[in-house]
Amino acid sequence: MLKLVLAFFDEGKRGLANGIYLKEIEKMPIRDRISRAKYLKEEEIEKIDLIREDLVKAMDAMIEKGGLGDA
């Protein structure tokens, strides 16, 4: 769980550095999946890595879509 929170923090910093607005980062649907990860059962723990991969992909898509250049 902490691994996901720290990954979101790191990806958020990367997004901000690439011109993504904080409001857009706060609205990311992946945040719900991260917050629900604390309810994962022991045998579902590998889903944490999948959520992290989805987080990176979502941030990549936001950066590719555009940041400050489109402001």
PDB file of N, CA and C in Angstrom:
ATOM      1  N   MET A   1       0.826  -1.188   0.000  1.00  0.00           N
ATOM      2  CA  MET A   1       0.000   0.000   0.000  1.00  0.00           C
ATOM      3  C   MET A   1       0.873   1.256   0.000  1.00  0.00           C
ATOM      4  N   LEU A   2       1.837   1.294   0.885  1.00  0.00           N
ATOM      5  CA  LEU A   2       2.730   2.449   0.939  1.00  0.00           C
ATOM      6  C   LEU A   2       3.487   2.605  -0.373  1.00  0.00           C
ATOM      7  N   LYS A   3       3.826   1.487  -0.974  1.00  0.00           N
ATOM      8  CA  LYS A   3       4.512   1.492  -2.266  1.00  0.00           C
ATOM      9  C   LYS A   3       3.678   2.249  -3.309  1.00  0.00           C
ATOM     10  N   LEU A   4       2.372   2.054  -3.302  1.00  0.00           N
ATOM     11  CA  LEU A   4       1.488   2.737  -4.246  1.00  0.00           C
ATOM     12  C   LEU A   4       1.380   4.230  -3.948  1.00  0.00           C
ATOM     13  N   VAL A   5       1.276   4.570  -2.692  1.00  0.00           N
ATOM     14  CA  VAL A   5       1.171   5.981  -2.313  1.00  0.00           C
ATOM     15  C   VAL A   5       2.437   6.731  -2.732  1.00  0.00           C
ATOM     16  N   LEU A   6       3.583   6.132  -2.480  1.00  0.00           N
ATOM     17  CA  LEU A   6       4.842   6.762  -2.876  1.00  0.00           C
ATOM     18  C   LEU A   6       4.977   6.833  -4.394  1.00  0.00           C
ATOM     19  N   ALA A   7       4.492   5.820  -5.091  1.00  0.00           N
ATOM     20  CA  ALA A   7       4.522   5.835  -6.556  1.00  0.00           C
ATOM     21  C   ALA A   7       3.636   6.961  -7.084  1.00  0.00           C
ATOM     22  N   PHE A   8       2.470   7.159  -6.467  1.00  0.00           N
ATOM     23  CA  PHE A   8       1.592   8.253  -6.885  1.00  0.00           C
ATOM     24  C   PHE A   8       2.274   9.597  -6.644  1.00  0.00           C
ATOM     25  N   PHE A   9       2.946   9.729  -5.524  1.00  0.00           N
ATOM     26  CA  PHE A   9       3.680  10.958  -5.220  1.00  0.00           C
ATOM     27  C   PHE A   9       4.753  11.210  -6.276  1.00  0.00           C
ATOM     28  N   ASP A  10       5.540  10.189  -6.585  1.00  0.00           N
ATOM     29  CA  ASP A  10       6.611  10.333  -7.574  1.00  0.00           C
ATOM     30  C   ASP A  10       6.057  10.645  -8.962  1.00  0.00           C
ATOM     31  N   GLU A  11       5.008   9.942  -9.352  1.00  0.00           N
ATOM     32  CA  GLU A  11       4.402  10.191 -10.665  1.00  0.00           C
ATOM     33  C   GLU A  11       3.748  11.572 -10.701  1.00  0.00           C
ATOM     34  N   GLY A  12       3.172  11.995  -9.600  1.00  0.00           N
ATOM     35  CA  GLY A  12       2.594  13.332  -9.528  1.00  0.00           C
ATOM     36  C   GLY A  12       3.652  14.406  -9.711  1.00  0.00           C
ATOM     37  N   LYS A  13       4.796  14.221  -9.072  1.00  0.00           N
ATOM     38  CA  LYS A  13       5.902  15.174  -9.250  1.00  0.00           C
ATOM     39  C   LYS A  13       6.359  15.190 -10.699  1.00  0.00           C
ATOM     40  N   ARG A  14       6.419  14.014 -11.312  1.00  0.00           N
ATOM     41  CA  ARG A  14       6.833  13.932 -12.717  1.00  0.00           C
ATOM     42  C   ARG A  14       5.821  14.654 -13.609  1.00  0.00           C
ATOM     43  N   GLY A  15       4.546  14.474 -13.311  1.00  0.00           N
ATOM     44  CA  GLY A  15       3.513  15.161 -14.077  1.00  0.00           C
ATOM     45  C   GLY A  15       3.600  16.671 -13.921  1.00  0.00           C
ATOM     46  N   LEU A  16       3.777  17.134 -12.700  1.00  0.00           N
ATOM     47  CA  LEU A  16       3.907  18.573 -12.460  1.00  0.00           C
ATOM     48  C   LEU A  16       5.115  19.147 -13.185  1.00  0.00           C
ATOM     49  N   ALA A  17       6.217  18.419 -13.170  1.00  0.00           N
ATOM     50  CA  ALA A  17       7.432  18.870 -13.855  1.00  0.00           C
ATOM     51  C   ALA A  17       7.227  18.947 -15.366  1.00  0.00           C
ATOM     52  N   ASN A  18       6.272  18.180 -15.872  1.00  0.00           N
ATOM     53  CA  ASN A  18       5.991  18.173 -17.307  1.00  0.00           C
ATOM     54  C   ASN A  18       4.776  19.018 -17.669  1.00  0.00           C
ATOM     55  N   GLY A  19       4.335  19.850 -16.739  1.00  0.00           N
ATOM     56  CA  GLY A  19       3.296  20.822 -17.040  1.00  0.00           C
ATOM     57  C   GLY A  19       1.867  20.389 -16.791  1.00  0.00           C
ATOM     58  N   ILE A  20       1.654  19.280 -16.120  1.00  0.00           N
ATOM     59  CA  ILE A  20       0.295  18.844 -15.813  1.00  0.00           C
ATOM     60  C   ILE A  20      -0.184  19.610 -14.580  1.00  0.00           C
ATOM     61  N   TYR A  21      -1.400  20.099 -14.639  1.00  0.00           N
ATOM     62  CA  TYR A  21      -1.951  20.845 -13.516  1.00  0.00           C
ATOM     63  C   TYR A  21      -2.287  19.917 -12.350  1.00  0.00           C
ATOM     64  N   LEU A  22      -2.108  20.422 -11.141  1.00  0.00           N
ATOM     65  CA  LEU A  22      -2.390  19.648  -9.938  1.00  0.00           C
ATOM     66  C   LEU A  22      -3.836  19.154  -9.919  1.00  0.00           C
ATOM     67  N   LYS A  23      -4.766  19.983 -10.351  1.00  0.00           N
ATOM     68  CA  LYS A  23      -6.182  19.588 -10.373  1.00  0.00           C
ATOM     69  C   LYS A  23      -6.388  18.352 -11.239  1.00  0.00           C
ATOM     70  N   GLU A  24      -5.667  18.264 -12.349  1.00  0.00           N
ATOM     71  CA  GLU A  24      -5.793  17.100 -13.227  1.00  0.00           C
ATOM     72  C   GLU A  24      -5.228  15.851 -12.558  1.00  0.00           C
ATOM     73  N   ILE A  25      -4.139  16.010 -11.840  1.00  0.00           N
ATOM     74  CA  ILE A  25      -3.545  14.877 -11.121  1.00  0.00           C
ATOM     75  C   ILE A  25      -4.488  14.414 -10.015  1.00  0.00           C
ATOM     76  N   GLU A  26      -5.098  15.361  -9.322  1.00  0.00           N
ATOM     77  CA  GLU A  26      -6.030  15.019  -8.246  1.00  0.00           C
ATOM     78  C   GLU A  26      -7.268  14.299  -8.757  1.00  0.00           C
ATOM     79  N   LYS A  27      -7.651  14.524 -10.011  1.00  0.00           N
ATOM     80  CA  LYS A  27      -8.852  13.917 -10.588  1.00  0.00           C
ATOM     81  C   LYS A  27      -8.595  12.536 -11.188  1.00  0.00           C
ATOM     82  N   MET A  28      -7.367  12.066 -11.162  1.00  0.00           N
ATOM     83  CA  MET A  28      -7.044  10.793 -11.804  1.00  0.00           C
ATOM     84  C   MET A  28      -7.864   9.656 -11.186  1.00  0.00           C
ATOM     85  N   PRO A  29      -8.557   8.871 -12.008  1.00  0.00           N
ATOM     86  CA  PRO A  29      -9.357   7.749 -11.496  1.00  0.00           C
ATOM     87  C   PRO A  29      -8.524   6.700 -10.754  1.00  0.00           C
ATOM     88  N   ILE A  30      -7.249   6.621 -11.046  1.00  0.00           N
ATOM     89  CA  ILE A  30      -6.378   5.627 -10.400  1.00  0.00           C
ATOM     90  C   ILE A  30      -6.303   5.857  -8.892  1.00  0.00           C
ATOM     91  N   ARG A  31      -6.586   7.067  -8.439  1.00  0.00           N
ATOM     92  CA  ARG A  31      -6.541   7.358  -6.999  1.00  0.00           C
ATOM     93  C   ARG A  31      -7.509   6.473  -6.223  1.00  0.00           C
ATOM     94  N   ASP A  32      -8.667   6.201  -6.811  1.00  0.00           N
ATOM     95  CA  ASP A  32      -9.641   5.319  -6.143  1.00  0.00           C
ATOM     96  C   ASP A  32      -9.089   3.911  -6.003  1.00  0.00           C
ATOM     97  N   ARG A  33      -8.442   3.434  -7.047  1.00  0.00           N
ATOM     98  CA  ARG A  33      -7.870   2.082  -6.989  1.00  0.00           C
ATOM     99  C   ARG A  33      -6.759   2.003  -5.951  1.00  0.00           C
ATOM    100  N   ILE A  34      -5.987   3.074  -5.841  1.00  0.00           N
ATOM    101  CA  ILE A  34      -4.915   3.099  -4.839  1.00  0.00           C
ATOM    102  C   ILE A  34      -5.514   3.070  -3.432  1.00  0.00           C
ATOM    103  N   SER A  35      -6.545   3.863  -3.209  1.00  0.00           N
ATOM    104  CA  SER A  35      -7.142   3.901  -1.865  1.00  0.00           C
ATOM    105  C   SER A  35      -7.830   2.585  -1.504  1.00  0.00           C
ATOM    106  N   ARG A  36      -8.357   1.873  -2.501  1.00  0.00           N
ATOM    107  CA  ARG A  36      -8.997   0.582  -2.226  1.00  0.00           C
ATOM    108  C   ARG A  36      -7.986  -0.551  -2.088  1.00  0.00           C
ATOM    109  N   ALA A  37      -6.740  -0.307  -2.417  1.00  0.00           N
ATOM    110  CA  ALA A  37      -5.719  -1.360  -2.349  1.00  0.00           C
ATOM    111  C   ALA A  37      -5.515  -1.863  -0.924  1.00  0.00           C
ATOM    112  N   LYS A  38      -5.850  -1.056   0.060  1.00  0.00           N
ATOM    113  CA  LYS A  38      -5.671  -1.510   1.446  1.00  0.00           C
ATOM    114  C   LYS A  38      -6.605  -2.662   1.795  1.00  0.00           C
ATOM    115  N   TYR A  39      -7.628  -2.880   0.977  1.00  0.00           N
ATOM    116  CA  TYR A  39      -8.566  -3.972   1.215  1.00  0.00           C
ATOM    117  C   TYR A  39      -8.219  -5.242   0.438  1.00  0.00           C
ATOM    118  N   LEU A  40      -7.091  -5.235  -0.276  1.00  0.00           N
ATOM    119  CA  LEU A  40      -6.682  -6.426  -1.023  1.00  0.00           C
ATOM    120  C   LEU A  40      -6.331  -7.557  -0.068  1.00  0.00           C
ATOM    121  N   LYS A  41      -6.724  -8.742  -0.450  1.00  0.00           N
ATOM    122  CA  LYS A  41      -6.379  -9.921   0.341  1.00  0.00           C
ATOM    123  C   LYS A  41      -4.938 -10.311   0.044  1.00  0.00           C
ATOM    124  N   GLU A  42      -4.374 -11.089   0.920  1.00  0.00           N
ATOM    125  CA  GLU A  42      -2.981 -11.517   0.792  1.00  0.00           C
ATOM    126  C   GLU A  42      -2.713 -12.174  -0.564  1.00  0.00           C
ATOM    127  N   GLU A  43      -3.653 -12.986  -1.028  1.00  0.00           N
ATOM    128  CA  GLU A  43      -3.450 -13.680  -2.300  1.00  0.00           C
ATOM    129  C   GLU A  43      -3.631 -12.762  -3.518  1.00  0.00           C
ATOM    130  N   GLU A  44      -4.083 -11.543  -3.303  1.00  0.00           N
ATOM    131  CA  GLU A  44      -4.263 -10.572  -4.387  1.00  0.00           C
ATOM    132  C   GLU A  44      -3.175  -9.499  -4.393  1.00  0.00           C
ATOM    133  N   ILE A  45      -2.154  -9.688  -3.611  1.00  0.00           N
ATOM    134  CA  ILE A  45      -1.139  -8.659  -3.411  1.00  0.00           C
ATOM    135  C   ILE A  45      -0.410  -8.283  -4.709  1.00  0.00           C
ATOM    136  N   GLU A  46      -0.378  -9.198  -5.679  1.00  0.00           N
ATOM    137  CA  GLU A  46       0.288  -8.897  -6.951  1.00  0.00           C
ATOM    138  C   GLU A  46      -0.446  -7.798  -7.718  1.00  0.00           C
ATOM    139  N   LYS A  47      -1.690  -7.525  -7.356  1.00  0.00           N
ATOM    140  CA  LYS A  47      -2.446  -6.458  -8.007  1.00  0.00           C
ATOM    141  C   LYS A  47      -1.829  -5.088  -7.744  1.00  0.00           C
ATOM    142  N   ILE A  48      -1.060  -4.964  -6.681  1.00  0.00           N
ATOM    143  CA  ILE A  48      -0.403  -3.692  -6.378  1.00  0.00           C
ATOM    144  C   ILE A  48       0.527  -3.298  -7.518  1.00  0.00           C
ATOM    145  N   ASP A  49       1.271  -4.264  -8.040  1.00  0.00           N
ATOM    146  CA  ASP A  49       2.167  -3.975  -9.156  1.00  0.00           C
ATOM    147  C   ASP A  49       1.385  -3.583 -10.408  1.00  0.00           C
ATOM    148  N   LEU A  50       0.237  -4.204 -10.623  1.00  0.00           N
ATOM    149  CA  LEU A  50      -0.593  -3.861 -11.778  1.00  0.00           C
ATOM    150  C   LEU A  50      -1.152  -2.444 -11.650  1.00  0.00           C
ATOM    151  N   ILE A  51      -1.554  -2.077 -10.453  1.00  0.00           N
ATOM    152  CA  ILE A  51      -2.058  -0.722 -10.224  1.00  0.00           C
ATOM    153  C   ILE A  51      -0.948   0.290 -10.471  1.00  0.00           C
ATOM    154  N   ARG A  52       0.256  -0.026 -10.015  1.00  0.00           N
ATOM    155  CA  ARG A  52       1.385   0.880 -10.232  1.00  0.00           C
ATOM    156  C   ARG A  52       1.676   1.038 -11.720  1.00  0.00           C
ATOM    157  N   GLU A  53       1.640  -0.060 -12.468  1.00  0.00           N
ATOM    158  CA  GLU A  53       1.852   0.011 -13.917  1.00  0.00           C
ATOM    159  C   GLU A  53       0.784   0.876 -14.579  1.00  0.00           C
ATOM    160  N   ASP A  54      -0.462   0.727 -14.151  1.00  0.00           N
ATOM    161  CA  ASP A  54      -1.549   1.541 -14.694  1.00  0.00           C
ATOM    162  C   ASP A  54      -1.358   3.014 -14.346  1.00  0.00           C
ATOM    163  N   LEU A  55      -0.838   3.285 -13.172  1.00  0.00           N
ATOM    164  CA  LEU A  55      -0.549   4.657 -12.759  1.00  0.00           C
ATOM    165  C   LEU A  55       0.474   5.291 -13.689  1.00  0.00           C
ATOM    166  N   VAL A  56       1.547   4.573 -13.963  1.00  0.00           N
ATOM    167  CA  VAL A  56       2.593   5.091 -14.853  1.00  0.00           C
ATOM    168  C   VAL A  56       2.024   5.319 -16.253  1.00  0.00           C
ATOM    169  N   LYS A  57       1.230   4.387 -16.745  1.00  0.00           N
ATOM    170  CA  LYS A  57       0.623   4.529 -18.072  1.00  0.00           C
ATOM    171  C   LYS A  57      -0.314   5.732 -18.121  1.00  0.00           C
ATOM    172  N   ALA A  58      -1.101   5.916 -17.073  1.00  0.00           N
ATOM    173  CA  ALA A  58      -2.034   7.043 -17.026  1.00  0.00           C
ATOM    174  C   ALA A  58      -1.281   8.371 -17.011  1.00  0.00           C
ATOM    175  N   MET A  59      -0.195   8.435 -16.251  1.00  0.00           N
ATOM    176  CA  MET A  59       0.583   9.669 -16.212  1.00  0.00           C
ATOM    177  C   MET A  59       1.270   9.911 -17.548  1.00  0.00           C
ATOM    178  N   ASP A  60       1.794   8.857 -18.158  1.00  0.00           N
ATOM    179  CA  ASP A  60       2.398   8.994 -19.487  1.00  0.00           C
ATOM    180  C   ASP A  60       1.388   9.557 -20.482  1.00  0.00           C
ATOM    181  N   ALA A  61       0.160   9.064 -20.426  1.00  0.00           N
ATOM    182  CA  ALA A  61      -0.887   9.533 -21.332  1.00  0.00           C
ATOM    183  C   ALA A  61      -1.212  11.006 -21.083  1.00  0.00           C
ATOM    184  N   MET A  62      -1.256  11.403 -19.818  1.00  0.00           N
ATOM    185  CA  MET A  62      -1.532  12.809 -19.501  1.00  0.00           C
ATOM    186  C   MET A  62      -0.413  13.704 -20.008  1.00  0.00           C
ATOM    187  N   ILE A  63       0.826  13.266 -19.834  1.00  0.00           N
ATOM    188  CA  ILE A  63       1.967  14.059 -20.285  1.00  0.00           C
ATOM    189  C   ILE A  63       1.975  14.143 -21.804  1.00  0.00           C
ATOM    190  N   GLU A  64       1.685  13.029 -22.465  1.00  0.00           N
ATOM    191  CA  GLU A  64       1.660  13.011 -23.927  1.00  0.00           C
ATOM    192  C   GLU A  64       0.561  13.921 -24.470  1.00  0.00           C
ATOM    193  N   LYS A  65      -0.569  13.933 -23.774  1.00  0.00           N
ATOM    194  CA  LYS A  65      -1.701  14.772 -24.175  1.00  0.00           C
ATOM    195  C   LYS A  65      -1.317  16.249 -24.119  1.00  0.00           C
ATOM    196  N   GLY A  66      -0.514  16.604 -23.138  1.00  0.00           N
ATOM    197  CA  GLY A  66      -0.050  17.981 -23.067  1.00  0.00           C
ATOM    198  C   GLY A  66      -0.193  18.589 -21.701  1.00  0.00           C
ATOM    199  N   GLY A  67       0.750  19.448 -21.406  1.00  0.00           N
ATOM    200  CA  GLY A  67       0.751  20.137 -20.129  1.00  0.00           C
ATOM    201  C   GLY A  67       0.708  21.633 -20.361  1.00  0.00           C
ATOM    202  N   LEU A  68       1.742  22.323 -19.936  1.00  0.00           N
ATOM    203  CA  LEU A  68       1.781  23.780 -20.031  1.00  0.00           C
ATOM    204  C   LEU A  68       1.684  24.285 -21.457  1.00  0.00           C
ATOM    205  N   GLY A  69       2.168  23.514 -22.399  1.00  0.00           N
ATOM    206  CA  GLY A  69       2.096  23.936 -23.791  1.00  0.00           C
ATOM    207  C   GLY A  69       0.669  24.121 -24.279  1.00  0.00           C
ATOM    208  N   ASP A  70      -0.267  23.449 -23.650  1.00  0.00           N
ATOM    209  CA  ASP A  70      -1.662  23.544 -24.049  1.00  0.00           C
ATOM    210  C   ASP A  70      -2.467  24.465 -23.139  1.00  0.00           C
ATOM    211  N   ALA A  71      -1.805  25.139 -22.220  1.00  0.00           N
ATOM    212  CA  ALA A  71      -2.509  25.954 -21.226  1.00  0.00           C
ATOM    213  C   ALA A  71      -3.126  27.188 -21.833  1.00  0.00           C
TER     214      ALA A  71
END
